[in-house]
Structures are given as structure tokens and as C-alpha cells.
Amino acid sequence: MAQPVTINIAATGRKITVPTGLFINNEFVPSIDSQDTIQCINPATEEVICSVVAGSEKDIDVAVAAARKAYKTTWGKNVTGWERSRLLNKLADLIERDAQELAELETLNNGKPVKIARDFDIGDSVQCLRYYAGFADKIVGQSIEVDNKTKMAFTRHDPIGVCGQIIPWNYPINMWSWKVAPALACGCTVVMKPSEITPLTALKLSELIIEAGFPPGVVNTVPSLGSVGGAALSSHMDVDKVAFTGSTVTGRRIMEAAAKSNLKKVTLELGGKSPHIVFESADLDQAANWTGLGILYNTGQDCTAGSRLFVQDTIYDKFINILVEKFKQLKVTNGFDEEAGAGPVVSKMQYDKIFSYIEGGKQQGAKAVLGGEKRPGKGYFVDPTIFVDVKPDMKIARDEIFGPVLAVAKFSTEEEAIALANDTSYGLGAGLHSNDASQCMRVSQALEAGTVWVNQYNLLNNNVPFGGKKQSGRELGSYALEEYTSVKAVHWNYGEKLDWPL
Amino acid sequence: MPETYVHKFDTPTFKGEISVPLGLYIDGKWVDGSSGNKIDVINPSNGKLITKITEGSPKDVDLAVAAAQKAFDTTWGLHKNGFERARLLQKLGDLMEQNADKLAALEALDNGKTFNWARTTDVDHSIRCIRYYAGWADKILGQTIETSEAKLVYVRHEPIGVVAQIIPWNFPLQMMAWKIGPALATGCSVILKPSEFTPLSALFVAQLIHEAGFPAGSFNLINGYGHVVGQALAEHNGIEKIAFTGSTLVGRKIMEASSKSNLKKVTLELGGKSPSIVFDDADLEQAVKWAAFGIYYNHGQCCCAGSRIFVHEKIYDQFMQRFTEHTKSLKVGDPFDPEVFQGPQVSQQQYDRIMGYIKSGKEEGATIVTGGERLGQEGYYIQPTIFTNVKPSMKIVREEIFGPVCVVIKFKDDDDIVAMANDTIYGLAASVYSQNVTRALSTAHKIRAGTVWVNTANMLYPQVPFGGYKQSGIGRELGEYALANYTAVKAVQVNLHLNLS
């Protein structure tokens, strides 16, 4: 166990060796106390790719201890911002070098098209690492005027310490980079728990951590079940902070565990049921393209998926016709197919969940004008599905489906659109299409979401913050640094003598 | 067609050949100058000619400005986003790193500083500086500001446009990095004028900039004389900003020309006569070493050199004894000799100037404790020199000598010393030596200088701002502060629904 396996990628003829052990202290090791393994499935073929070691609660202890030791000796305040910058840039270069190989591994385990994995997931990840590499030597505090004669005060932005990071399966490499980059830039050490569904690229990236030259213990990778490794990190007494991206349900548990253990800092990126509004003045063709991107990109497995579409009544019929035609053009197939615009959903569980929502939608009276039927054959393929006549109280309008299923409703006034859009327990993303500039401003101000797209959807930039209302913390941009720094104020007396007794 | 010069090195610290282009670099091409004239590049170790470079003229400046503006309007400026500018600067950093030894050798040849200092300090710092500013390129942020719900108000930090940068001969490569780093990171188009005394490393780096893939016109290099090319840049109506490092005298001319032409933005890094204050509770041995480093580093050719050393009377004799011994132990000689600390001064002109000050010191009645003479018959070598028994009115106390010459002054009063230290038109830096934190910090906070070192000297980092109080300059370089020199602030106010009746 814990030996590397060689995987053959039939579609490209490539052989990739993937480490299968737990990555702790720059070594791949077996579990300290368990024989459990995690099976990795190819969602396009339903076949087993390989198995990897499943980390136990004790393995998390070992990893945390390694991270703590590194933090106290070779990382943390013992390494300059310049050196952290250099190493992060080196890591980015290595990922760029291995982009094609990593993309194929990502496709094998997650299902997304190879081209998209390489040019977008990995391309953005490389840029993210470089962006935060640039920040590593720019972590500044303030010097604050108190009383010039006797005292000076200043703040230090110290690294928080040992960070547990729990990432999802929808963008394995990209989510990895969003978490690792700012943490390392600030001087934190990391225990990363990748999703048990898609651990392979996180393990492969761990090899690059060694090659880049990071000291042992700075980044540790422990694939594990959420209920085991994730729970262990959230409740660990020696973890200073946990960052989680995933479902709202799990997010609550993490926050609860943090509160009950050592009050560790918590940042959460959770779900969404993001509204996408098309006003009558919009460029309908473009709006349809962006709507397609919003719900079909990554086969709808995106926290910001624009899964509720609101179309103004005056253009409703016209727009829906355009939309249906656009959706039909997307090729949903094996990610190794050159023409694939989207791949299968990631697992049987997700597949079943999505179809359960589809059935529910039909039962509650929504009408599927496209898709909604299962395909014969192997692979967890879900075809683009559009439900119309969706009422706000239907499950397909309220719950996050996390698949290529769009719930459509009509509206007549701007006020109505805003009210419908904001009628959700979520607040991650929102989009609107309009050629009326004042309307764009008004509506973007009114939408209750952490990211609002105007005449666009889904496209993020590494230097622009991302996060939700009704969620905690922000990723990307300079804001992410705050999540990995701990502010210490130093009061330095150099001129005041204290009289005693008081 | 401009030529290339190949210099063959066969020294204990560097062997090999380095090729340097000799023309002007305008609009992505190496070109001959309009005048056809050349400038001699002299080796300060022996006074001999190394090669001749193309001399730029005001006509060449016009061409460069046009190319810079065109690039700014089409392929550079905000047409290349921050991520791309960051990539290009990092690429330049990579190329500089690959050529680190060559850059150090050129610097030692042209400027006279030792190869070892050039390699471990100048070249290393310059690469870090470029990489530091690469990191800023995609982080140029403005604010969104609350006014009322009827409006959206935000601020953009846009690149200024075409900028001129005139750099000195004391740290040729490093000064280039300090200037082009923030300018290119923010998206400005640059016209760089290196010193006519030390053009070689800049010419070499221009090749690397070309190789890195910066768009044609985003960076231009024009060698030439200060009073010709420098003046043309300062007067040009097509240049929005000028950055100058050099003497206070020339700094004034730049500011004057800017005010008379188009009121271009001006930042200046000028001279200094920085005080080093050694209190009686200093760690004496360390203070001696740092104070010596403070004046003799780079042959005293540092704008922030600690050239006035104030020593508390209680420890004066001990300090002088050790300081003199230490000064005498500094090895002066060939820049490529690994044992040497100090090479020649940069030029005949500088040599004459420094010897002139030494002469004036003697004439005004100061005492030379050690040094004061030339070394050898060839090259511009001057012995590290200590003057004592000086009066505040003496030229060697008031004026910037820019050589390995210091004055040591006794003091007794803590309050008095601040007045003495501040008694100068300059305000670039200062060093305070004391083990008592109260004394050290209180003094540090009272000295009027842009950098105050406590128990150290001459240490600079790309991320820490540097610049002068008083007549030592205007503006700050390095750190985040440098970005302000190259960005123009635009407030955008968007009316949502504030209707006029």
C-alpha cells in the first residue's frame, strides 16, 4: 500500500504515475493505523481508476504535527516573504510545465473536458499561484502614531499558523490553488484534505511541492472521507484555521466543530442558487450564450451556477427559443473527446441526486422543454435540461441541484425580477443582462450576492475577491490574505515610567 | 547599423566574453543616433578606453517619445493587463538571473566596484527589485467610495503615460531596476537615460528586455550627456513625468525645466550628508564596523553615505582608535581581485572632485588621521580617509564629497546631537548607534531623514520605501510607495438616479 500506480490513459496513450500514499513531510506514506482505501472512479466509464490510501483521524494528527513543526522551524516566521514568493513562482512554473499531464488526470477522475481542464482550470491555477507569489513579500502592517514622546505602536500581520483546507471535487486543481496559494504566501502551513471523490490531482501536485523545494511539512495532503479527515481537522485542537469549500450542510458542521474545539478561524465557501436575469433590452444572443455558460459550464457543477433564469415577459418566447437551440449545440460527452463542451457529472451519487430533482420537478408541475431524460449506456451523463413554468416554492427553484438543470420563470417589472432573484437562502452569485446602463447599476446594487455579473456570467479573475453573502470569508484578490494573517499589535514603550502604587 | 562590443574577461573572479550593443534602443530596435557622435567609455581601474557608445541627441529623444506614446496607446499601457505585465517582468528577472555573473562583471568593469560586491549586492538586489515589482503589476487597486445610494463612485489608478528616467553612475544596474520596475509594472512607457559614465549594464539589460518580449516602444534607451539628452527629456512636452537620481544641483535644473515646459510630474533622489551618531552606550565594535560600512561602501559613492560621524566624547578615543585601524585595513585595489573591498572611483572627474575636497579640508585646518592620498599611478584609486578637528562651516562638513572620505565629530549632549545631525540642507538618511532603545528610538524619530537606521547602515530592501527629506529629494522609491510615482488617479462618478429638475 502507498506505492505509486501507473495509470494508462487509453484516449491519449499517456501513462501517468500517481502516488497513492498520504503526503506528509514531503513523503508518501501508508496510514499509520488503518487499511482503508478510497476507490477513484472514472465518471465517463464508471470504471475504477485506482485506489488510494484513506487517511484516518490519527493520520490527521500526524499531518498536523508535521505542519506545526514546519511552521515553528522552516516556515512561518522563519522564512522570508522573498523566499515564499520564489517557491510559489517555482511551483507555478512546474504546474505549467506539466499542464497537459495534469489535465488528463483531472479529466480521468472528474470528467471535465481535457482542453478546459488544461486551459482554464490549470491556466487559472498557475496564474493564481503567481498572483499570490507576488503578494508574499508585500504583507505589511501599520505603524500608528500614539504619543511621539513615549511610545510607538505598530501591527504585524503574522501568519495564522497551521491551516486545515478541505476542498471539493468540482474543480480539484483550481480549488487546490485557491487555497494553497494565499496560505503559503502568508507563511501558513497546510494540511489539505482533497475530496475523496477526486484525490488524484492533489496527490500528483504534492510531487511538485517536493520538486519546487518547499520544506517538509509545509504542505501535507491527506485524502480522507469528509466525516473522518474533514471532521478531524475541524475539531483539531492544534489547527489554527480551517477553510472549507463545499455544501452548506457540511459547512455548518465544520463551523460547529470549530466552535466546540478551539474556536479556530473558519472560512466557508458554500452553495448557491444564483439568479440570472435577462431584461428586454439585452443582446439576446449574447445573453443566451452567457446563460448557457452559467448553467452548463462544468456540467452545472459550479457553486455560482446560474441555475434560476428570469426572463422578461416581452422577450420570453423569443429568448427561450434561442436558448433551447444553444443548449442543443453543446456536446456533453467523454472529456477526452476533442469536441466535448462538458463531461459527465462526477459520481453516481451526484447523478442520482440530479435525476431525483428532475423527477421532482416534473412531479411538482414544471415542464421540461429540453432534456430531463436518462441516457442509455455507461457514464454519469446528464443532458442539458430546461424547466419552464417554475414556481418559486418548487424544490428545483429552492434547492441547489449542482447539475445542468435550469429553472426558468417569467417576470414583467424590474422590481419583480429583483424580488424573485433575492428570494433564496443563498447569496453567492447573480447575473443580469441589459443594455440600459442605469438599470444595470440599479439592479446590480439591489442583488444580494457576493459576485454580480453584468452582461456576463461565471468568469472570475484571480485579483477580484469571491465569496457569498450569508457565507463567511472571501477568496481571491487581496482579501484572501486577511484570511491567513493574524494581526498582532505591538505597543513599545520607550519613554514612559510607571509610578507605583497606582 | 549600430555595432556590438565584445569584452574579453580573464580575471580571478570572472572569465569569459560579454557582448554589449552600442546603439540606442528605440521602438524595439537598435539604431544609430541622429548626430553620429560617440561617447568614450573609460575603465576607471586604469583610465583606458573600453569602447565608444552612440551618443543620443534631442532628435533621438523625439523619436523615442513618439515610439513610447504609440506603444502606450496600442500595445502597452492598459492594453496589456496586469497579469501580462507581471509575466514580462518575471521573465526579465529570469533572464537577469541567468546572466547574473555577466552583469556583475560589466558593472565592475564600467563602474569600478568589486565583482564580488556587484554580484552579491547590486545584481542580486536588482533581480529582487524587478521580481518585487512584477508582483505588483496585477495589484494596482483603486477605491470604491461611498457618497450616496444615488451614485457609484470609484477611483482608477491609471498609468501616467510616457515617463523619462535619468539614472546615475554609482549603482548603474540597481538604479535601472528601481526605476523600470515600478514604471513597467504600472504600464507606463519608459525612456531611460543611463549615465554617460556607466552605460554598459543598461545596454546589456536592454537586450534582455527585448528578449523577454516587451512590446516595441514600451521601453527605450538613449545614452547621452545630461545637459543634452537629460535636458531634452526634462523639457519635452510629450513626457508626462520625469524621475531623476543624481546631484541636487542637476535635480534643480530638471525641476526648473519641467516647470517651464509642461509641468510634468517630477520625482528626485538627490544628495545627502547623512549623520552617523555613535552614543556612549553603543556596542562599540559593531558601531565601528557599521559606521565604516556606512561611509566606505561603494567607495563612498552612495547618496545615503554616513559621511558625518558623530561620536560621544566618552568613547571618542576608543572609537577613533578602532575606527582608524579598521579603515586602514580596508583593501583597495583591482575590482576583480576577490580580496579587495574598494575599487577605483568612477571617473577622472569624480577623482578630481574628491581630491579637491581633501585639499580643502587640509586648507581649512582639519586633521587627516589616515588616507588623503591617491593609490597607485593608474586608475582613480583614493585611500579611505578620515578627517577630525572639523568645524561645522568647513566645506568637507557641509558639502557632499561622494568619496571614501568622512569627518568625525565629538559630541557630548543628547539634545545637542539632534540639532547637529539635522544641521544640513540634506535629509536622506541617518544611522543611530545605541543599545538603549529609548535613546535610539527617540533620537531616530527626531532626525529629519527619509531613512533612519538603528544599529545598522546602508541596508535597503525592494519592499521598504526610500527617499529624502529637505533637499535630498521629492517622492519615494521602492516599496508600494513607488507605484504612486507612476500612476494617475482618476475618480469616476456615475450618476444612477440623481435627476435635475
XYZ file of C-alpha atoms in Angstrom, chain A residues 120 124 290 293 297 304 451 453 456-461 464:
15
model
C -8.942 27.118 -17.765
C -6.172 29.925 -13.879
C -23.828 33.575 -21.065
C -22.154 29.160 -19.717
C -20.103 25.084 -17.680
C -22.110 30.048 -8.763
C -20.488 38.494 -7.002
C -22.045 39.841 -13.200
C -21.511 38.326 -18.339
C -21.533 35.274 -16.128
C -19.233 32.902 -14.312
C -15.914 34.448 -15.288
C -13.716 35.147 -12.313
C -10.353 36.865 -12.045
C -11.075 40.050 -7.712
